[in-house]
Each structure stands twice: as structure tokens, then as C-alpha cells.
Short mmCIF file of C-alpha atoms in Angstrom, two decimals:
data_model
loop_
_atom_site.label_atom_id
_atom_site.label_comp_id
_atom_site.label_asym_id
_atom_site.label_seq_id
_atom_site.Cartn_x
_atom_site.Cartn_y
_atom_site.Cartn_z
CA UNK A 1 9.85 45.98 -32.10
CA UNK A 2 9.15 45.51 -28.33
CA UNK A 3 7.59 42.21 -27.73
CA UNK A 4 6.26 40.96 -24.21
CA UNK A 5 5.55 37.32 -22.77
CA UNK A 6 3.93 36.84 -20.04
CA UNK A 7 2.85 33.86 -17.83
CA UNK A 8 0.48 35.35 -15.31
CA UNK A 9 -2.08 32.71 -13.65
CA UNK A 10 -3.98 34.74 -11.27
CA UNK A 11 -3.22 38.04 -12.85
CA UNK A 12 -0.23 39.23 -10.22
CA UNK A 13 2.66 39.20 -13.15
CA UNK A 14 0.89 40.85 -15.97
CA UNK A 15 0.06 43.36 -13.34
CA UNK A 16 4.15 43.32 -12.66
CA UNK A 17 4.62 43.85 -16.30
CA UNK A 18 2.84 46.36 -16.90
CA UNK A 19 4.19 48.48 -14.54
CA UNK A 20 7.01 48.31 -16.01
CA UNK A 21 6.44 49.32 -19.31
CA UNK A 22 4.49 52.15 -18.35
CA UNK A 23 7.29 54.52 -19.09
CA UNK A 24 8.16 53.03 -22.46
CA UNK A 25 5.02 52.75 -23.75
CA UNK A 26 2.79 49.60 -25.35
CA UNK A 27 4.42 46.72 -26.45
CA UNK A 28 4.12 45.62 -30.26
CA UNK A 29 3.24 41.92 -29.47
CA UNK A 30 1.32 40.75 -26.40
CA UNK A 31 2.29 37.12 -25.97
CA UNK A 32 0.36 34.91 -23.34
CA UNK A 33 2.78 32.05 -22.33
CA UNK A 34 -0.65 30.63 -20.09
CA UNK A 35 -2.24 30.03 -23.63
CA UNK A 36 -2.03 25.96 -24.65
CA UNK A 37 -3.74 26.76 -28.27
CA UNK A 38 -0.29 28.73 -29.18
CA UNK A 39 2.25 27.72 -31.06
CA UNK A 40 5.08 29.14 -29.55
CA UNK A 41 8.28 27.57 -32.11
CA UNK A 42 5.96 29.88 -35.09
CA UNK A 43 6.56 33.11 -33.26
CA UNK A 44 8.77 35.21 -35.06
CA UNK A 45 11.75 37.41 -33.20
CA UNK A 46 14.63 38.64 -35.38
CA UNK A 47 18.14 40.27 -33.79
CA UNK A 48 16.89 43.41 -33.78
CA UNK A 49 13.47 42.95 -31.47
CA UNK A 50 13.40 43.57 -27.87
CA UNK A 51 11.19 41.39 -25.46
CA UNK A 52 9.91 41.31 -21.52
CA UNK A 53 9.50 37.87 -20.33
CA UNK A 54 7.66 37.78 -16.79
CA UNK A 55 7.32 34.47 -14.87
CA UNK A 56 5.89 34.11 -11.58
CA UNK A 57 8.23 31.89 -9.35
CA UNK A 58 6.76 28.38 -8.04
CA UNK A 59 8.59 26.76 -5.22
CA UNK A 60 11.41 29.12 -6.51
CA UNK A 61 11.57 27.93 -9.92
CA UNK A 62 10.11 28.52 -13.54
CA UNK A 63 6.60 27.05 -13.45
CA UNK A 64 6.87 23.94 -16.28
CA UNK A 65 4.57 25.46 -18.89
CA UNK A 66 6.44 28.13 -19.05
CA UNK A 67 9.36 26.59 -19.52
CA UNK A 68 8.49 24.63 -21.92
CA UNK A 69 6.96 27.45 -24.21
CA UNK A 70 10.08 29.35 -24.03
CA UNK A 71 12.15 26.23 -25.42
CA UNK A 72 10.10 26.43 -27.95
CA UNK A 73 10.84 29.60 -28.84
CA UNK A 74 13.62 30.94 -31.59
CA UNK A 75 15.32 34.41 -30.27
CA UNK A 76 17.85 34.50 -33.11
CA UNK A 77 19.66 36.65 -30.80
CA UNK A 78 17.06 39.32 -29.78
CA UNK A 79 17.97 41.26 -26.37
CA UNK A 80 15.24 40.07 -23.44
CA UNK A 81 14.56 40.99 -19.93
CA UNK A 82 14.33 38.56 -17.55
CA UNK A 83 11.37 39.55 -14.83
CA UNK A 84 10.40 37.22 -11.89
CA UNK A 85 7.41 37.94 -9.79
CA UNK A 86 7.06 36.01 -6.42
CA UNK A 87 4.56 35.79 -3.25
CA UNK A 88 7.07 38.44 -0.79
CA UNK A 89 8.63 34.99 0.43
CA UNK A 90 11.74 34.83 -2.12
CA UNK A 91 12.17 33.88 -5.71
CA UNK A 92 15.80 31.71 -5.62
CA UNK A 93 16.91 30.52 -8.06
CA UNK A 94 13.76 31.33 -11.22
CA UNK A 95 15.58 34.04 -11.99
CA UNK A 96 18.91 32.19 -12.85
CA UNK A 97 16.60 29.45 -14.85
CA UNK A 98 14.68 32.36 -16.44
CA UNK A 99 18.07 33.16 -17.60
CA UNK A 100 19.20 29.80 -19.13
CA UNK A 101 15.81 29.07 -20.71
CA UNK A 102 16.08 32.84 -22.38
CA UNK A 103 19.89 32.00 -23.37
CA UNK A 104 19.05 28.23 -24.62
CA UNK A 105 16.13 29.03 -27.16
CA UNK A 106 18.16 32.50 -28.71
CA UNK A 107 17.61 35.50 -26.69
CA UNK A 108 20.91 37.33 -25.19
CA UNK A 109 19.32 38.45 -21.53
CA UNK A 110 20.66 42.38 -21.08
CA UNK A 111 18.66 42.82 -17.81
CA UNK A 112 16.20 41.33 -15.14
CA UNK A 113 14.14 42.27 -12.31
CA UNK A 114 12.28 40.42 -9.32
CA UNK A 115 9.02 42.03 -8.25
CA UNK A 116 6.87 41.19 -5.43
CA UNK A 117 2.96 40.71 -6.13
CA UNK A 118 -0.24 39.40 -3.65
CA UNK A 119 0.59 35.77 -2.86
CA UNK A 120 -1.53 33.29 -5.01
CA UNK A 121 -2.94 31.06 -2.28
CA UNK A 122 -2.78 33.04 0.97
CA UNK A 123 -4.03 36.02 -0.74
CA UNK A 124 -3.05 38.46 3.04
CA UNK A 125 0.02 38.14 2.02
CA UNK A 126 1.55 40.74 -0.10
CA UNK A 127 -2.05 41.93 -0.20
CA UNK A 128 -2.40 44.97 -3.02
CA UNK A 129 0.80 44.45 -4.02
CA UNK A 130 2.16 46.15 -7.03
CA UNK A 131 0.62 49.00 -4.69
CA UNK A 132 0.81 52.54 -5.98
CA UNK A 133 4.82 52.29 -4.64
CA UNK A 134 5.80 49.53 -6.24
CA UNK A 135 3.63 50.78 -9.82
CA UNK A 136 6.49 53.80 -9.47
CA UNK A 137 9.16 52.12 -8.64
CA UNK A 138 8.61 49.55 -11.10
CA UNK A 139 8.34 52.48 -14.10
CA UNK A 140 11.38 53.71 -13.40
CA UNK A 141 12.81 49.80 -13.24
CA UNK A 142 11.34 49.19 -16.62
CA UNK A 143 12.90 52.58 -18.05
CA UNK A 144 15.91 51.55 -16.58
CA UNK A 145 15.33 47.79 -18.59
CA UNK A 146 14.62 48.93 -21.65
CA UNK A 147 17.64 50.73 -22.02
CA UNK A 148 19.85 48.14 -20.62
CA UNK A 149 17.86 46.14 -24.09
CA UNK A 150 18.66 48.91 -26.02
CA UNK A 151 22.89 48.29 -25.02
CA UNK A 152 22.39 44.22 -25.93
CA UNK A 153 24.97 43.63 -22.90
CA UNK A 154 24.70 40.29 -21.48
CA UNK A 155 23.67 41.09 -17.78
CA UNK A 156 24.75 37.53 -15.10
CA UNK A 157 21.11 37.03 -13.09
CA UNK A 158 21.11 35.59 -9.22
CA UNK A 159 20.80 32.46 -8.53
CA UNK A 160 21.97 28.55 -7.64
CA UNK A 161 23.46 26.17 -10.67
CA UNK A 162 21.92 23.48 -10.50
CA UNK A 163 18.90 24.68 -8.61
CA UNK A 164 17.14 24.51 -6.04
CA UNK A 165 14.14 21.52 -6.35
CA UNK A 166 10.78 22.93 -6.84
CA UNK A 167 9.05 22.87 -3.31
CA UNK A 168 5.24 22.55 -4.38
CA UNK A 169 3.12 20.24 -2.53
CA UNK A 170 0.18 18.14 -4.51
CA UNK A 171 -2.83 21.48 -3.91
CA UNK A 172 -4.85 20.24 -6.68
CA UNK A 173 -8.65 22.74 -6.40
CA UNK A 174 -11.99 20.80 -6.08
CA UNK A 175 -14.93 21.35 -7.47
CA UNK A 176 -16.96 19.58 -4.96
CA UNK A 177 -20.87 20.58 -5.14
CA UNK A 178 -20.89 23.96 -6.86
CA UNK A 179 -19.58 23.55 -10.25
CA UNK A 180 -22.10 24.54 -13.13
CA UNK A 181 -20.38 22.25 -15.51
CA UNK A 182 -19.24 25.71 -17.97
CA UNK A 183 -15.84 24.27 -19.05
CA UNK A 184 -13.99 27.83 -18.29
CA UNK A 185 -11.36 26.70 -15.70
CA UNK A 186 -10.75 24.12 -18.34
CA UNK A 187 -10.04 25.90 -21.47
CA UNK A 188 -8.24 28.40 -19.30
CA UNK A 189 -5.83 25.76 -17.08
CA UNK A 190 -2.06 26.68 -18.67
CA UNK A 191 -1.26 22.97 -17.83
CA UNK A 192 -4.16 21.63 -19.17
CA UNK A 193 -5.08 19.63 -15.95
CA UNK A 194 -8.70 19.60 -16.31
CA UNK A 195 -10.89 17.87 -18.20
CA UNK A 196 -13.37 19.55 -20.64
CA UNK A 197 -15.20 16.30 -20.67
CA UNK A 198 -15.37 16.25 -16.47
CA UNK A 199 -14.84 20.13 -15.15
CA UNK A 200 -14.96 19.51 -11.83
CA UNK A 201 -12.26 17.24 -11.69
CA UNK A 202 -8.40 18.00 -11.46
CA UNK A 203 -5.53 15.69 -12.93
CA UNK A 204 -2.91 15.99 -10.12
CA UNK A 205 -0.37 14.63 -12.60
CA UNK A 206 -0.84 17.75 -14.74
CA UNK A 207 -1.87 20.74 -12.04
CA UNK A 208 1.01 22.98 -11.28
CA UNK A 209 -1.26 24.80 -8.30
CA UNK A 210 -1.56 27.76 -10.37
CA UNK A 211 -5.16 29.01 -9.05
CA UNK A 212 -6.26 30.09 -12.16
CA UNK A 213 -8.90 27.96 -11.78
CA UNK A 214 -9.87 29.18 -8.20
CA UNK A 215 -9.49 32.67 -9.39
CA UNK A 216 -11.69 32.88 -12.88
CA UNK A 217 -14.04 30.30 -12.07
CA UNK A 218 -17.60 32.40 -12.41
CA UNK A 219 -19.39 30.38 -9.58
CA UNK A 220 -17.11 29.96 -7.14
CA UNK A 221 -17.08 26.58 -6.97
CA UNK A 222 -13.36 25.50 -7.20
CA UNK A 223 -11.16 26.11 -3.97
CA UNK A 224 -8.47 24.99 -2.16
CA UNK A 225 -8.69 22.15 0.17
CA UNK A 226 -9.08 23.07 3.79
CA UNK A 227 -6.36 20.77 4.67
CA UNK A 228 -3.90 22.56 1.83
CA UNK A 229 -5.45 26.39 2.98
CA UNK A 230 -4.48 25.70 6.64
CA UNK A 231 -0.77 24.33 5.63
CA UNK A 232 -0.01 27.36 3.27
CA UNK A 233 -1.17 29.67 6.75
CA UNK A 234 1.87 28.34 8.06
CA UNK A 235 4.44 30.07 5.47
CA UNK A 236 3.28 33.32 6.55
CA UNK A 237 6.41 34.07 9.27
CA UNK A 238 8.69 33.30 6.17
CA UNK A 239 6.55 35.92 4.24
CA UNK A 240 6.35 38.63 7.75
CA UNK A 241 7.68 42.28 6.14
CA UNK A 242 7.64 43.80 2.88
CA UNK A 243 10.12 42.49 0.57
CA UNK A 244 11.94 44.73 -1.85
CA UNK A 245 11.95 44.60 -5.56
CA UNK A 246 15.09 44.69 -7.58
CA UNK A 247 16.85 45.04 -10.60
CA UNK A 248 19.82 43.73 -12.70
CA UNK A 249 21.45 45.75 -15.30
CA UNK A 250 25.23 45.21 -16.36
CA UNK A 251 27.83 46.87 -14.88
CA UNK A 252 28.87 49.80 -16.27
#
């Protein structure tokens, strides 16, 4: 069985994802790491399944939901792929913790692959990407993946031990005058930062600055402070060029 898992706030990694499994064809299983109502230590994976995981990287690490739904999980030794998508700045070290999350619930990793998608915040950058280039190159990547599953070689991913601290500054949205009061950005936040009770509000303790609120809300009313929007203008020299994607197999 081929099982994916995807954590994909703002839709750039699922778009990553299924690139690359558009030359091996659908998955079995669809799992949505963003989903809170899941309970991820009841999925079953036996030796013999193969599974895509696909994280975006925050600050260059795992984003903490995520992480914490794959420790949940039970791989019982089942061959994964470890994908990391990232904003065309760099991805450091997620794809080494990718690795050790995959390795410490079960899973033996047998490939991985960074792939660059449209920046979450400052949306010009990376804008359109997975273009119609990286959708081809990315196929032949996830070909190239699933046979490297196939082999169940354990495949060493890039990356500092221990890492790198995650670099995200407090970018909690507001909902400041235009929220409708429809509860979607809550039922929908992977961290659960907002309340059902009070939409419009964010808990900054619990917001990972995913923008999955900013992104599905229906009225347009959450957004990213001014002050925040006119900081994150400022990482666009470190983002200048288009970045490459890669990808890890084991040496032959």
C-alpha cells in the first residue's frame, strides 16, 4: 500500500506532493497531518506499506504540529520518503529532523527530496512555483522515490545535529473589523490557535504563522500585520534567484 501524509497550510506542499506522485499513480491513504480531529497513534502501517511524508519548513525546521503527529505515529518498519517544501530561501536542517521524527516513531527513511513552492507570507516570492518545470521535474523525482521505497535502503538526509533554532517571529493574523464571526479559520487552524468561541482572535501562544487562516478565510478579513508584512519584505535578497529542488536516494 502507498500511503501519503501531508502537512500543507496554505496549499504549497500538497501541491509539492502531488507532483510527485504523478508518475506512480494515487496513493491508497490520503493522510492530512493539518487535521487536529485525527488520531494519528490509530493509523495503521505494517512493514510492507510505503508512505510520502511532506512538511513545509518553518524557520528551517519541522513545524510543531507536525511533529508531534508523526510521534504519534507507529511505522513498524514501513519504508518513507522524507519531502521538505520551503519558501526558495533554504530549508536547513527540516530535512534532517524530518528524518529523526520518521526514524523515532517506526519508519526506515529510503529517500527524501526538498522542493521549492510560492512563499507563504510574501507570496512574490517563488510566485507559481511548482510551475509547469518543477511539476516535471518533480515526476521524475517521485519515480525516482518510489523506487528508492521499493529497495527499503536507509538513505542519510542533509542537515545540522542538533539543529538549527526555529527563526519565526510572533506574526499572529488579525481579524480586526471584517470578520463575519463563521468559525472556519478556527476549525481549520492545525495548531488550534483560535478560538471557536472568539474567531477573530489569535492565541500567540499556540499560532505557528501558518496562514491558513489568511489564506481560507471566505471574507478576507484576517491578514498580516502591516508591521509583520513590511519586516518579511526584507527577506526577499536572501530569497533573489530560483532555487533548485533536489533529491536523496542511497548510493548505489
Amino acid at each position: 500500500m502507498l500511503y501519503t501524509f501531508c502537512f500543507s497550510p496554505t496549499g504549497g506542499t500538497e501541491k509539492v506532493l502531488r507532483a510527485l506522485t504523478e508518475g506512480i499513480g494515487a496513493p491508497d491513504r490520503e493522510w492530512d497531518l493539518c487535521d487536529r480531529k485525527v488520531d494519528f497513534s490509530a493509523v495503521k502501517v505494517s512493514q510492507e506499506d510505503l508512505c510520502l511524508f511532506a512538511v513545509p519548513a518553518f524557520g528551517g525546521r519541522v513545524p510543531a504540529p507536525a511533529a508531534e503527529r508523526i510521534r504519534a505515529l507507529r511505522g513498524n518498519g514501513a519504508s518513507a520518503a522524507a519531502v521538505v517544501v520551503y519558501g526558495n530561501r533554504a530549508y536547513d536542517d527540516t530535512l534532517a529532523e524530518l528524518q529523526d521524527l520518521l526514524e523515532g516513531a517506526g519508519f526506515t527513511v529510503s529517500a527524501g527530496a526538498a522542493a521549492v513552492a510560492e512563499h507563504s507570507i510574501v507570496r512574490t516570492i517563488a510566485s507559481g512555483r511548482p510551475d509547469d518545470a518543477d511539476r516535471m521535474e518533480l515526476r521524475e523525482f517521485g519515480i525516482e522515490l518510489h523506487a528508492a521505497l521499493k529497495e527499503r535502503r536507509r538513505v542519510l538526509l542533509p542537515g545540522n545535529r542538533p539543529y538549527r533554532p526555529m527563526h519565526i517571529g510572533p506574526i499572529e493574523p488579525e481579524a480586526p473589523n471584517r470578520c463575519v464571526r463563521c468559525g472556519l479559520c478556527a476549525r481549520v487552524c492545525p495548531a488550534g490557535a483560535i478560538p471557536e468561541q472568539n474567531p477573530a482572535a489569535t492565541d500567540p501562544a499556540r499560532c505557528i504563522s501558518c496562514m491558513r487562516c489568511v489564506r481560507l478565510c471566505p471574507s478576507g478579513a484576517r491578514e498580516v500585520p502591516e508591521k509583520v508584512r513590511l519586516t518579511a519584505l526584507k527577506i526577499e535578497a536572501a530569497c533573489a534567484g530560483r532555487k533548485k529542488n533536489e533529491r536523496f536516494l542511497p548510493k548505489a
